[in-house]
Amino acid sequence: MQIDIEGRKSVEALMAGGKRLLEMVAVGLPLLAVLNEMLRLAEELASGCRCGISLIDPDCMKSLRVGAPSFVQDRTEANRNHGNDESGPCDLAASLEAPVIVPDIASETRWSPAWRERSLADGRRACWVAPVLSRTHEVLGSFALYSPTPGNPTPFQRDLMGELAHIVSVAMERAKMDLSLRRSDESFRAIVETTPECVKVITRDGTLLRVNSAGSNLAGSPDPAALVGACFYDFVALEHRDQYVVFNQEICSGKTGFLEFDIITLHGERRHMETHAAPLQSGDGSIVQLGVTRDITARKQAAEQLWKSAALMVKVEQISLSGSFCWRPSSGGISCSEQLYRIYGIEPGARITMDIVTARVHPGDRHIVDNALEQARDGKDLECDYRLLLPDGTVKYVRMQAHATFSSQGQLDYIGAVQDVTERRQSEEALYGLRAELAHVSRVNGLGALSASIAHEINQPLAGIMTNARILVRLLNAEPPNVEGALETAQRTIRDGHRASEVVNRLRAMFRKEVVMTDTVDLGEAAHEVIELLRSEIRRKRIVLQLKMAGDLPPVTGDKVQLQQVILNLLLNAVEAMQGVGDRPRRILVRIDRDDSDDLCVAVTDTGTGFEPENADRLFGAFYTSKREGMGIGLSVSRHIIERHGGRIWATSDERFGATFAFSVPCCACPVLDQDGPGARCQDARAEMGVAMRIPG
Ligand code: ADP
């Protein structure tokens, strides 16, 4: 009876002790504390036995220190391999995964004599071991009772061993779990510490619980610990604070979110932030905010800068109605500004190819664009004017300019702009029409006035001569003839005849001007200046003009202005010859080179209407014209000027279309300065030219 009460008390004590141990495990007390308490309990209940716990998990052992009332041993692989004497029955129990009972160590021969002697010397006579197994039957170590007397364990002692071995396994699993949590926490901390983003944990009321170095640096504090406990809201710029408080409360209510806001650092600097936040359960169970915040100040400033320049570009583009583009001829890639899409009437953002672009060029101006594309093959800068014909029938006048750039690898790219000049061109057109009209009227008026004055001046003496002649006839027919009167009348007739010839001489004197022909003229430069003068006219008529000059041309001696007048006449005639030409490219080629006689030759070739070959000589005659409003003076004046320079002028008509008008002058011209020869004619013609020349506006 006595025994039963003692036995029950032991069982109850074991149950209470086991419960206490499990509570220690549950609240997370260190493994060593639990095991030491277990050893104390076991030795208290196991009636004089001593107790030992061997662990073979290296991770757990790191957190243990041996030195309990009895002992806790490290049973790692290393210890066993080095033949630790204490290892005998414990290892066997572990490897068998079953209890090992050694009733009498003195007669035990399974292990070394040294082990036996040490055990006996230590007062251990019997040894009973239970393996410590995890839930997955992994061996974690062993739990041993050492009795000072030989024999087998009592049933209670067996229960005690089993129960405590089980609690050891629970405590070890918990210890392992704590360790792996600690490790993952450490690696998490390491990640958080090394990340360049600011990582922070803040409570619902804004208190900073944790912040990494990046975060404290950003706030302007060298030590993250110094910020813990501070109110994060104090860092948020005033105008964003309310918004941030609401955001934080939403996160702390379990939502995830994103927010952009500004902070003011401890140095008073404003920084733009972007944060991604998620709720996190803190140690006390409350929900806090885990926020990853990035400094986007530089990005925002760059974006703002970009936006400003883009806005500026759009504004410039809008004012000048021009759009910009980049074109890489090798790949055909084109990128355009929005304004350019609008000019070309293409849906913004649509893929642009050269085919799409050229399809919108007016058929009458394709050759201009083709010519520019041809020049692009040589990497030249491009500039041309052409019309667009949009699908809805709208016609636009545009001017394209593109600059060639080469990368270090020799890659050719064009950067250019297309300007819509429709309005300007329309007003130019109207102005030109008006000017042409005015010029014609003043020309006609001028001629009219000139003829009236000539008629008036000559009519008077002629009328006098006619009257005198009639009187003379009457006087001589009288009976008898009045000879005296007739003589007087004849003298008046002679006087009137002189008056008429004086009028003619006066007219000639009026148109005569002295000509200085000793200039050294660079014909190439002279031609270039004329072309510049005509450029807008040529552009207006959508003609492609090319100037080809041989190198190293010597100068000629002569009158630069007169030679330029000839070139101007030839060019204007070429331009006019292409009026109405729509079935072929309108081109003018000006070539300057030496001819077979070493004279300098200027040839103007056009793709215009041409002329009948049999008319070739008549063209240079005065007043020959095939034009409704032509004067027929330009070529005859040109011939006089060229002959006066000792040169010649001629024309050839192309078999298919177009003509070439050319002149040649000696490199060292010897002009003839006579009064009544070709030189005088030239002077007369030059005077007439003021009427005949059409200078484009
Ligand atoms: P206008 O131009 O006033 O007719 P010009 O003396 O300059 O006077 O020209 C005389 C004529 O020569 C022209 O009317 C035209 O028939 C012919 N002609 C001149 N240049 C060309 C040309 N490039 N192509 C064809 N015919 C031309």
XYZ file of C-alpha atoms and ligand atoms in Angstrom:
724
model
C 0.000 0.000 0.000
C 2.837 2.258 1.077
C 4.579 1.360 -2.137
C 1.573 2.173 -4.271
C 1.228 5.603 -2.686
C 4.943 6.267 -3.272
C 4.590 4.971 -6.827
C 1.574 7.180 -7.526
C 3.340 10.169 -6.062
C 6.293 9.514 -8.361
C 4.009 9.161 -11.363
C 2.232 12.419 -10.453
C 5.566 14.145 -9.908
C 6.732 12.876 -13.288
C 3.548 14.140 -14.935
C 3.814 17.532 -13.223
C 7.522 17.748 -14.020
C 6.908 16.758 -17.650
C 4.203 19.438 -17.924
C 6.539 22.027 -16.445
C 9.275 21.049 -18.861
C 6.905 21.315 -21.819
C 5.826 24.758 -20.647
C 9.462 25.786 -20.497
C 9.802 24.592 -24.084
C 6.613 26.378 -25.110
C 7.651 29.777 -23.774
C 10.948 29.448 -25.601
C 13.399 29.018 -22.700
C 16.865 27.931 -23.885
C 17.370 24.212 -24.523
C 20.112 23.965 -21.893
C 17.809 25.309 -19.199
C 15.157 22.747 -20.128
C 17.648 19.865 -20.134
C 19.220 20.859 -16.830
C 15.767 21.007 -15.277
C 15.038 17.594 -16.792
C 18.224 16.091 -15.318
C 17.298 17.495 -11.937
C 13.765 16.021 -12.175
C 15.003 12.649 -13.417
C 17.562 12.272 -10.626
C 14.958 13.330 -8.103
C 12.491 10.659 -9.282
C 14.805 7.831 -10.353
C 15.723 6.692 -6.785
C 19.478 7.184 -6.595
C 20.126 6.838 -10.291
C 22.139 9.431 -12.176
C 21.060 10.726 -15.492
C 22.823 11.606 -18.786
C 21.566 13.094 -22.024
C 23.586 12.732 -25.213
C 22.770 14.823 -28.250
C 24.027 14.185 -31.708
C 22.646 17.245 -33.440
C 25.587 19.622 -34.015
C 23.360 22.680 -34.415
C 21.738 22.138 -31.048
C 25.031 21.438 -29.363
C 26.308 24.850 -30.371
C 23.751 26.360 -28.065
C 24.525 23.995 -25.176
C 27.069 24.008 -22.482
C 27.711 20.719 -20.660
C 27.720 21.069 -16.896
C 24.371 20.174 -15.460
C 23.909 18.396 -12.110
C 24.707 15.260 -14.014
C 25.773 15.827 -17.669
C 24.597 16.516 -21.142
C 26.880 15.215 -23.804
C 27.763 16.076 -27.335
C 27.408 12.928 -29.354
C 28.350 14.303 -32.699
C 29.831 12.145 -35.398
C 33.273 13.533 -34.662
C 33.193 12.492 -31.009
C 32.048 8.992 -31.856
C 34.658 8.472 -34.495
C 37.363 9.436 -32.072
C 36.345 6.633 -29.784
C 34.832 8.524 -26.891
C 34.663 5.996 -24.062
C 31.298 7.146 -22.841
C 29.676 6.403 -26.132
C 29.066 2.656 -25.795
C 25.410 1.928 -24.814
C 24.200 5.367 -25.864
C 25.446 4.906 -29.426
C 24.005 1.442 -29.563
C 20.577 2.717 -28.493
C 20.823 5.447 -31.094
C 21.839 3.129 -33.865
C 19.252 0.473 -32.929
C 16.640 3.176 -32.380
C 15.615 1.058 -29.396
C 16.353 0.973 -25.639
C 19.583 -0.710 -24.500
C 19.689 -2.232 -21.019
C 23.070 -3.046 -19.382
C 22.113 -4.699 -16.053
C 25.700 -5.148 -14.813
C 28.524 -3.078 -16.221
C 31.079 -5.235 -14.329
C 30.292 -8.272 -16.451
C 29.645 -6.341 -19.655
C 32.076 -7.145 -22.483
C 30.493 -5.341 -25.484
C 32.489 -2.180 -24.927
C 36.105 -1.393 -24.051
C 37.605 -2.297 -20.666
C 38.518 1.371 -20.223
C 34.839 2.322 -20.511
C 33.933 -0.398 -18.011
C 36.608 0.655 -15.534
C 35.759 4.324 -15.740
C 32.060 3.603 -15.285
C 32.697 1.395 -12.271
C 35.158 3.930 -10.819
C 32.439 6.578 -11.248
C 29.989 4.443 -9.235
C 27.880 3.295 -12.141
C 26.898 -0.372 -12.024
C 23.961 -0.562 -14.363
C 23.136 1.544 -17.421
C 19.712 1.845 -19.124
C 19.422 3.931 -22.289
C 16.380 5.151 -24.318
C 16.934 6.661 -27.805
C 15.682 10.210 -28.451
C 13.771 10.099 -31.743
C 12.141 12.905 -33.650
C 8.578 12.719 -34.957
C 10.006 11.514 -38.238
C 12.064 8.813 -36.479
C 15.304 10.643 -36.929
C 17.786 9.866 -34.130
C 18.520 12.990 -32.118
C 20.465 11.445 -29.195
C 19.821 9.313 -26.099
C 18.528 9.537 -22.561
C 20.375 7.331 -19.980
C 19.888 6.342 -16.338
C 22.913 5.023 -14.447
C 22.187 2.909 -11.375
C 24.768 2.455 -8.559
C 23.522 -1.148 -8.172
C 23.261 -3.852 -10.821
C 19.836 -4.748 -12.137
C 17.056 -3.850 -14.592
C 14.987 -0.625 -14.502
C 11.648 -0.707 -12.694
C 8.526 -0.114 -14.822
C 8.382 3.445 -13.487
C 12.002 3.986 -14.399
C 11.248 2.701 -17.924
C 8.255 5.089 -18.165
C 10.405 7.941 -16.890
C 13.062 7.245 -19.497
C 10.490 7.056 -22.300
C 8.621 10.171 -21.155
C 11.741 12.286 -20.690
C 13.340 11.054 -23.945
C 10.152 12.238 -25.661
C 10.353 15.669 -23.968
C 14.022 15.895 -25.031
C 12.954 15.363 -28.647
C 10.224 18.053 -28.328
C 12.706 20.495 -26.787
C 15.251 19.764 -29.471
C 12.776 20.257 -32.277
C 11.780 23.554 -30.778
C 15.463 24.488 -30.406
C 16.080 23.581 -34.033
C 13.105 25.637 -35.098
C 14.297 28.607 -33.050
C 17.735 28.248 -34.562
C 16.483 28.184 -38.131
C 14.221 31.148 -37.368
C 17.166 32.983 -35.884
C 19.233 32.146 -38.932
C 16.599 33.251 -41.397
C 16.116 36.387 -39.332
C 19.862 37.003 -39.488
C 20.005 36.472 -43.236
C 16.912 38.648 -43.631
C 18.643 41.348 -41.607
C 21.781 40.975 -43.737
C 19.712 41.364 -46.903
C 17.849 44.321 -45.488
C 21.098 45.920 -44.349
C 22.836 45.558 -47.690
C 19.926 46.602 -49.893
C 20.241 50.111 -51.326
C 16.523 50.667 -50.711
C 15.290 52.097 -47.476
C 13.517 49.352 -45.461
C 11.551 50.411 -42.448
C 8.967 49.056 -40.048
C 6.567 51.562 -38.542
C 3.609 51.184 -36.251
C 0.094 52.383 -36.843
C 0.869 55.657 -35.049
C 4.001 56.203 -37.183
C 6.680 55.119 -34.685
C 9.788 53.732 -36.370
C 10.437 50.232 -35.037
C 13.249 49.354 -37.403
C 15.113 50.964 -40.235
C 18.140 49.832 -42.217
C 21.335 51.808 -42.880
C 20.105 52.965 -46.301
C 17.017 54.367 -44.604
C 18.925 56.179 -41.871
C 21.427 57.555 -44.389
C 18.556 58.862 -46.448
C 17.016 60.528 -43.419
C 20.397 62.097 -42.723
C 21.367 60.040 -39.654
C 24.518 57.869 -39.637
C 23.097 55.416 -37.068
C 19.896 53.445 -37.738
C 19.493 52.747 -34.011
C 19.289 56.468 -33.328
C 16.127 56.663 -35.403
C 14.299 53.801 -33.686
C 11.444 55.234 -31.675
C 11.254 58.416 -33.755
C 7.984 59.352 -35.450
C 8.265 58.724 -39.185
C 5.492 61.225 -39.915
C 7.863 64.008 -38.816
C 10.017 63.236 -41.866
C 7.124 63.432 -44.334
C 6.773 66.826 -46.065
C 3.905 68.790 -44.550
C 1.750 68.831 -47.680
C 1.979 65.029 -47.983
C 1.617 64.173 -44.309
C -2.161 63.660 -44.119
C -2.055 61.466 -47.170
C 0.781 59.425 -45.680
C -1.041 58.963 -42.341
C -4.095 57.583 -44.148
C -1.844 55.334 -46.254
C -0.058 53.962 -43.173
C -3.341 53.229 -41.446
C -4.597 51.337 -44.465
C -1.432 49.209 -44.503
C -1.766 48.575 -40.776
C -5.324 47.415 -41.467
C -3.993 44.635 -43.679
C -3.799 46.200 -47.167
C -0.772 46.473 -49.398
C -0.123 49.743 -51.194
C 2.070 52.158 -53.111
C 2.609 55.871 -52.519
C 4.777 58.709 -53.761
C 5.590 61.422 -51.252
C 8.327 63.848 -50.259
C 10.416 63.751 -47.128
C 12.485 66.481 -45.514
C 15.772 65.027 -44.260
C 17.445 65.945 -40.989
C 19.594 68.326 -43.083
C 16.460 70.065 -44.327
C 16.753 68.665 -47.836
C 13.637 67.672 -49.780
C 13.714 64.223 -51.467
C 11.066 62.518 -53.606
C 10.156 59.003 -52.400
C 8.218 56.080 -53.713
C 7.201 53.367 -51.257
C 5.768 49.871 -51.580
C 4.279 48.750 -48.286
C 2.785 45.560 -46.846
C 1.286 44.684 -43.459
C 3.462 42.720 -41.041
C 2.574 41.056 -37.746
C 4.829 42.397 -35.013
C 6.045 40.517 -31.913
C 3.125 41.770 -29.825
C 0.625 40.640 -32.464
C -0.221 44.110 -33.723
C -0.075 44.887 -37.455
C 2.681 47.253 -38.518
C 3.874 48.552 -41.868
C 6.853 47.002 -43.645
C 7.818 49.598 -46.215
C 10.439 49.504 -48.957
C 11.095 53.086 -49.964
C 13.155 54.312 -52.893
C 14.669 57.751 -53.456
C 13.367 58.843 -56.868
C 14.599 62.444 -56.702
C 17.098 62.060 -59.556
C 14.573 60.155 -61.686
C 11.913 62.769 -61.071
C 14.274 65.618 -61.888
C 15.370 63.896 -65.110
C 11.740 63.230 -66.027
C 10.862 66.850 -65.323
C 13.782 68.041 -67.427
C 12.734 65.706 -70.235
C 9.165 66.879 -69.968
C 10.227 70.511 -70.069
C 12.370 69.992 -73.152
C 9.644 67.892 -74.781
C 7.096 70.627 -74.022
C 9.513 73.203 -75.404
C 10.085 71.141 -78.530
C 6.356 70.704 -79.083
C 5.919 74.505 -78.620
C 8.642 75.288 -81.125
C 7.345 72.767 -83.501
C 3.857 74.160 -83.122
C 4.985 77.709 -83.805
C 7.048 76.852 -86.855
C 4.732 74.058 -88.000
C 7.698 71.799 -88.350
C 8.250 68.223 -87.277
C 11.504 66.443 -86.646
C 12.714 62.999 -87.625
C 15.647 60.594 -87.372
C 16.391 58.315 -90.281
C 18.925 55.501 -90.531
C 19.292 54.721 -94.259
C 21.038 51.359 -93.636
C 18.089 49.880 -91.733
C 15.366 52.110 -93.140
C 14.294 52.938 -89.571
C 12.530 56.288 -89.171
C 11.252 57.875 -85.998
C 9.165 61.018 -86.142
C 7.863 63.653 -83.795
C 4.137 63.950 -83.302
C 4.023 67.145 -85.357
C 5.542 65.336 -88.322
C 2.797 62.704 -88.165
C 0.327 65.574 -88.341
C 2.064 67.235 -91.312
C 2.038 63.942 -93.219
C -1.526 63.199 -92.106
C -0.502 59.880 -90.551
C -2.098 58.435 -87.411
C 0.294 59.334 -84.524
C 2.311 56.350 -83.343
C 1.799 54.353 -86.563
C 4.884 52.593 -87.887
C 6.652 54.833 -90.404
C 8.622 53.526 -93.364
C 10.228 55.340 -96.295
C 7.544 53.842 -98.573
C 4.783 55.386 -96.461
C 6.554 58.748 -96.496
C 7.256 58.801 -100.249
C 3.726 57.618 -101.048
C 2.504 60.970 -99.708
C 4.785 63.017 -101.922
C 2.896 64.741 -104.751
C 3.464 62.708 -107.976
C 4.688 65.883 -109.671
C 7.455 66.273 -107.085
C 8.579 62.663 -106.650
C 11.725 63.374 -108.644
C 12.738 66.020 -106.091
C 12.507 63.537 -103.238
C 14.166 60.814 -105.358
C 16.998 63.207 -106.032
C 17.390 63.880 -102.272
C 17.375 60.138 -101.529
C 20.049 59.693 -104.163
C 22.182 62.325 -102.428
C 21.645 60.517 -99.124
C 23.551 57.572 -100.602
C 26.660 59.765 -100.474
C 25.888 60.929 -96.934
C 25.331 64.541 -98.046
C 23.220 67.008 -96.085
C 19.789 67.230 -97.656
C 17.554 70.161 -98.448
C 14.569 70.259 -100.771
C 11.080 71.637 -101.247
C 8.201 69.536 -102.446
C 4.493 69.079 -102.180
C 2.557 66.439 -100.294
C -0.672 65.035 -101.663
C -2.582 63.594 -98.723
C -5.215 60.855 -99.144
C -8.032 63.398 -98.649
C -6.703 65.436 -101.579
C -5.073 68.158 -99.460
C -1.927 69.576 -101.029
C 0.776 70.844 -98.678
C 4.016 72.590 -99.495
C 6.883 71.415 -97.311
C 10.561 72.119 -96.941
C 12.818 69.309 -95.738
C 16.288 69.769 -94.295
C 18.371 66.923 -92.892
C 21.828 66.824 -91.432
C 23.988 63.716 -91.886
C 25.773 62.406 -88.788
C 28.198 59.529 -88.596
C 28.725 57.404 -85.485
C 32.212 56.298 -84.437
C 31.499 52.999 -86.249
C 30.704 54.928 -89.430
C 26.950 54.417 -89.100
C 25.090 57.119 -91.083
C 22.055 58.728 -89.472
C 20.056 61.724 -90.600
C 18.512 64.151 -88.168
C 16.142 66.506 -89.862
C 13.035 68.604 -89.900
C 10.116 69.025 -92.264
C 8.430 72.394 -92.263
C 4.933 73.012 -93.515
C 5.328 76.148 -95.677
C 1.928 75.944 -97.379
C 0.662 79.288 -96.142
C 3.900 81.057 -96.926
C 4.026 79.506 -100.384
C 0.419 80.492 -101.099
C 1.059 84.106 -100.177
C 4.323 84.046 -102.160
C 2.390 82.683 -105.116
C -0.180 85.463 -104.853
C 2.579 88.046 -104.489
C 4.477 86.661 -107.452
C 1.367 86.766 -109.625
C 0.804 90.353 -108.604
C 4.423 91.304 -109.302
C 4.433 89.598 -112.701
C 1.276 91.450 -113.561
C 2.796 94.748 -112.461
C 6.001 94.068 -114.359
C 4.050 93.344 -117.515
C 1.932 96.459 -117.153
C 4.944 98.676 -116.508
C 6.787 97.071 -119.424
C 3.899 97.745 -121.752
C 3.474 101.227 -120.318
C 7.182 101.905 -120.661
C 7.208 100.799 -124.277
C 4.041 102.763 -124.956
C 5.553 105.912 -123.477
C 8.787 105.364 -125.363
C 7.031 104.813 -128.703
C 4.742 107.821 -128.087
C 7.728 110.021 -127.391
C 9.641 108.711 -130.412
C 6.535 109.163 -132.593
C 5.985 112.672 -131.296
C 9.638 113.716 -131.718
C 9.940 112.313 -135.237
C 6.407 113.141 -136.370
C 6.943 116.872 -136.098
C 9.906 117.137 -138.544
C 8.291 114.462 -140.753
C 5.047 116.441 -140.883
C 7.104 119.548 -141.703
C 8.923 117.703 -144.503
C 5.596 116.444 -145.934
C 4.054 119.935 -145.833
C 7.183 121.463 -147.395
C 7.229 118.799 -150.103
C 3.572 119.540 -150.973
C 4.331 123.368 -151.073
C 7.410 122.702 -153.175
C 5.336 120.769 -155.743
C 2.758 123.534 -155.815
C 5.442 126.323 -156.272
C 7.194 124.465 -159.083
C 3.844 123.703 -160.851
C 2.881 127.433 -160.921
C 3.033 129.442 -164.216
C 5.712 130.633 -164.138
C 7.315 128.391 -161.480
C 8.156 130.231 -158.228
C 11.798 129.151 -158.045
C 12.722 131.490 -155.205
C 9.910 130.235 -153.019
C 10.740 126.654 -154.027
C 14.368 127.097 -152.954
C 13.320 128.492 -149.585
C 10.898 125.607 -149.084
C 13.550 123.072 -150.061
C 15.866 124.599 -147.423
C 13.098 124.241 -144.773
C 12.696 120.613 -145.842
C 16.414 120.034 -145.359
C 16.181 121.685 -141.929
C 13.286 119.404 -140.895
C 15.216 116.377 -142.171
C 18.100 117.394 -139.916
C 15.709 117.781 -137.027
C 14.444 114.206 -137.533
C 17.963 112.790 -137.638
C 18.805 114.787 -134.509
C 15.888 113.139 -132.701
C 17.215 109.709 -133.673
C 20.728 110.646 -132.560
C 19.368 111.979 -129.270
C 17.498 108.716 -128.674
C 20.642 106.711 -129.364
C 22.653 108.958 -127.062
C 20.033 108.491 -124.378
C 20.483 104.717 -124.355
C 24.276 104.775 -124.759
C 26.397 104.041 -121.686
C 30.080 103.649 -121.266
C 31.081 100.006 -120.612
C 34.121 99.048 -118.549
C 35.180 95.562 -119.516
C 38.412 95.033 -117.707
C 37.185 93.006 -114.746
C 38.557 89.573 -113.986
C 35.480 87.438 -113.776
C 35.201 84.049 -112.059
C 32.421 82.537 -114.186
C 31.690 79.819 -111.619
C 31.143 82.387 -108.897
C 29.111 84.579 -111.265
C 26.861 81.625 -112.175
C 26.520 80.672 -108.521
C 25.324 84.168 -107.618
C 22.714 84.104 -110.379
C 21.474 80.716 -109.237
C 21.139 82.058 -105.688
C 19.120 84.941 -107.099
C 16.805 82.495 -108.812
C 16.646 79.890 -106.051
C 13.221 80.787 -104.743
C 11.803 80.980 -108.264
C 13.262 77.571 -109.064
C 11.918 76.155 -105.825
C 8.544 77.703 -106.459
C 8.423 75.981 -109.833
C 9.552 72.692 -108.189
C 12.585 72.332 -110.386
C 15.747 70.497 -109.387
C 18.783 72.545 -110.396
C 22.315 71.183 -110.430
C 25.522 73.132 -110.938
C 28.492 71.114 -112.195
C 31.844 72.828 -112.449
C 35.191 71.494 -113.526
C 37.959 72.195 -111.043
C 40.676 74.803 -111.546
C 38.871 76.995 -114.071
C 40.732 80.177 -115.057
C 38.925 83.537 -114.896
C 37.757 85.459 -117.961
C 38.153 89.161 -118.610
C 34.951 91.061 -119.077
C 31.903 92.622 -117.520
C 30.656 90.415 -114.707
C 27.199 91.985 -114.598
C 26.674 91.546 -118.367
C 27.823 87.936 -118.273
C 25.496 87.351 -115.328
C 22.655 88.871 -117.383
C 23.307 86.280 -120.080
C 23.292 83.427 -117.576
C 20.131 84.844 -116.014
C 18.431 85.007 -119.434
C 19.363 81.416 -120.236
C 18.151 80.210 -116.850
C 14.873 82.135 -117.032
C 14.215 80.733 -120.494
C 14.955 77.214 -119.204
C 12.540 77.732 -116.299
C 9.859 79.012 -118.676
C 10.466 76.139 -121.098
C 9.382 73.742 -118.343
C 6.072 75.440 -117.694
C 3.369 72.843 -118.197
C 5.806 69.915 -118.149
C 4.206 67.295 -115.914
C 5.154 63.956 -117.409
C 8.864 64.040 -116.530
C 11.195 65.414 -113.904
C 11.851 69.138 -114.200
C 15.584 69.487 -114.136
C 18.122 72.134 -115.058
C 21.781 71.319 -115.320
C 24.324 74.140 -115.462
C 27.763 72.963 -116.594
C 30.879 75.115 -116.665
C 33.948 73.671 -118.325
C 36.621 74.361 -120.960
C 35.696 73.541 -124.551
C 37.930 72.172 -127.336
C 39.391 75.636 -128.052
C 40.223 76.093 -124.366
C 37.520 78.720 -124.033
C 35.262 78.664 -121.008
C 31.856 77.254 -121.842
C 28.637 77.673 -119.846
C 25.828 75.309 -120.905
C 22.290 75.352 -119.534
C 20.363 72.174 -120.266
C 16.697 71.782 -119.397
C 14.027 69.136 -119.710
C 11.511 71.606 -121.123
C 9.615 71.837 -124.408
C 12.675 72.298 -126.638
C 12.380 73.979 -130.090
C 12.270 73.010 -133.743
C 15.913 72.578 -134.939
C 15.264 74.670 -138.044
C 14.465 77.643 -135.761
C 17.837 77.476 -134.003
C 19.219 80.640 -135.653
C 16.009 82.652 -135.517
C 15.871 82.347 -131.725
C 18.724 84.846 -131.391
C 17.132 87.401 -133.666
C 15.585 90.479 -132.069
C 11.852 90.257 -131.338
C 11.581 86.532 -132.113
C 9.334 84.941 -129.495
C 7.086 81.914 -129.257
C 5.541 83.090 -125.970
C 2.251 84.882 -125.614
C 3.799 87.525 -123.402
C 7.370 87.210 -124.683
C 9.404 90.187 -125.949
C 11.926 88.222 -128.013
C 14.787 90.394 -126.796
C 16.603 88.245 -124.175
C 18.532 85.998 -126.556
C 19.417 88.777 -128.983
C 20.776 90.864 -126.094
C 22.695 87.818 -124.869
C 24.213 87.281 -128.277
C 25.407 90.907 -128.435
C 26.981 90.656 -124.970
C 28.758 87.391 -125.741
C 30.005 88.595 -129.136
C 31.294 91.730 -127.482
C 33.289 89.430 -125.154
C 34.783 87.744 -128.233
C 32.709 84.616 -127.683
C 29.787 82.832 -129.314
C 26.362 81.596 -128.266
C 24.317 78.716 -129.668
C 21.378 76.427 -128.991
C 20.687 72.734 -129.576
C 17.423 70.952 -129.148
C 17.332 67.494 -127.651
C 15.744 64.770 -129.801
C 13.325 63.698 -127.058
C 12.713 66.792 -124.976
C 14.488 69.848 -123.687
C 17.198 72.087 -125.056
C 20.721 73.278 -124.331
C 21.619 76.959 -124.622
C 25.350 77.541 -124.314
C 27.959 80.228 -124.744
C 31.710 80.244 -124.676
C 34.098 83.093 -124.015
C 37.880 83.113 -124.261
C 39.674 82.776 -120.979
C 41.351 86.074 -121.596
C 38.698 87.992 -123.480
C 39.699 90.928 -125.725
C 36.546 93.017 -125.890
C 35.906 95.263 -128.899
C 35.057 98.784 -127.715
C 33.673 100.267 -130.969
C 30.837 102.729 -131.087
C 28.757 101.404 -133.937
C 29.843 97.745 -134.212
C 28.594 94.871 -132.067
C 29.763 96.760 -128.970
C 27.396 99.625 -129.666
C 24.649 97.131 -130.382
C 25.445 95.515 -127.109
C 25.131 98.867 -125.317
C 21.805 99.511 -126.989
C 20.670 96.040 -126.139
C 21.778 96.465 -122.562
C 19.604 99.499 -122.255
C 16.726 97.551 -123.705
C 17.369 94.788 -121.246
C 16.007 96.918 -118.432
C 12.693 96.265 -120.111
C 13.382 92.764 -121.325
C 14.841 91.130 -118.225
C 12.522 89.558 -115.758
C 14.093 89.537 -112.334
C 12.226 87.093 -110.126
C 11.055 88.420 -106.802
P 11.385 85.542 -124.878
O 11.821 84.726 -123.787
O 10.800 86.840 -124.440
O 10.515 84.845 -125.856
P 14.068 85.261 -125.801
O 14.879 85.995 -126.766
O 14.698 85.087 -124.487
O 12.683 85.983 -125.667
O 13.759 83.833 -126.384
C 13.344 83.747 -127.719
C 12.679 82.439 -127.964
O 13.626 81.405 -127.943
C 11.649 82.035 -126.965
O 10.388 82.642 -127.181
C 11.577 80.557 -127.200
O 10.753 80.212 -128.309
C 12.989 80.221 -127.563
N 13.712 79.688 -126.404
C 14.540 80.389 -125.614
N 15.020 79.568 -124.632
C 14.455 78.346 -124.836
C 14.547 77.075 -124.194
N 15.315 76.898 -123.101
N 13.836 76.071 -124.687
C 13.066 76.214 -125.781
N 12.942 77.362 -126.444
C 13.618 78.423 -125.970
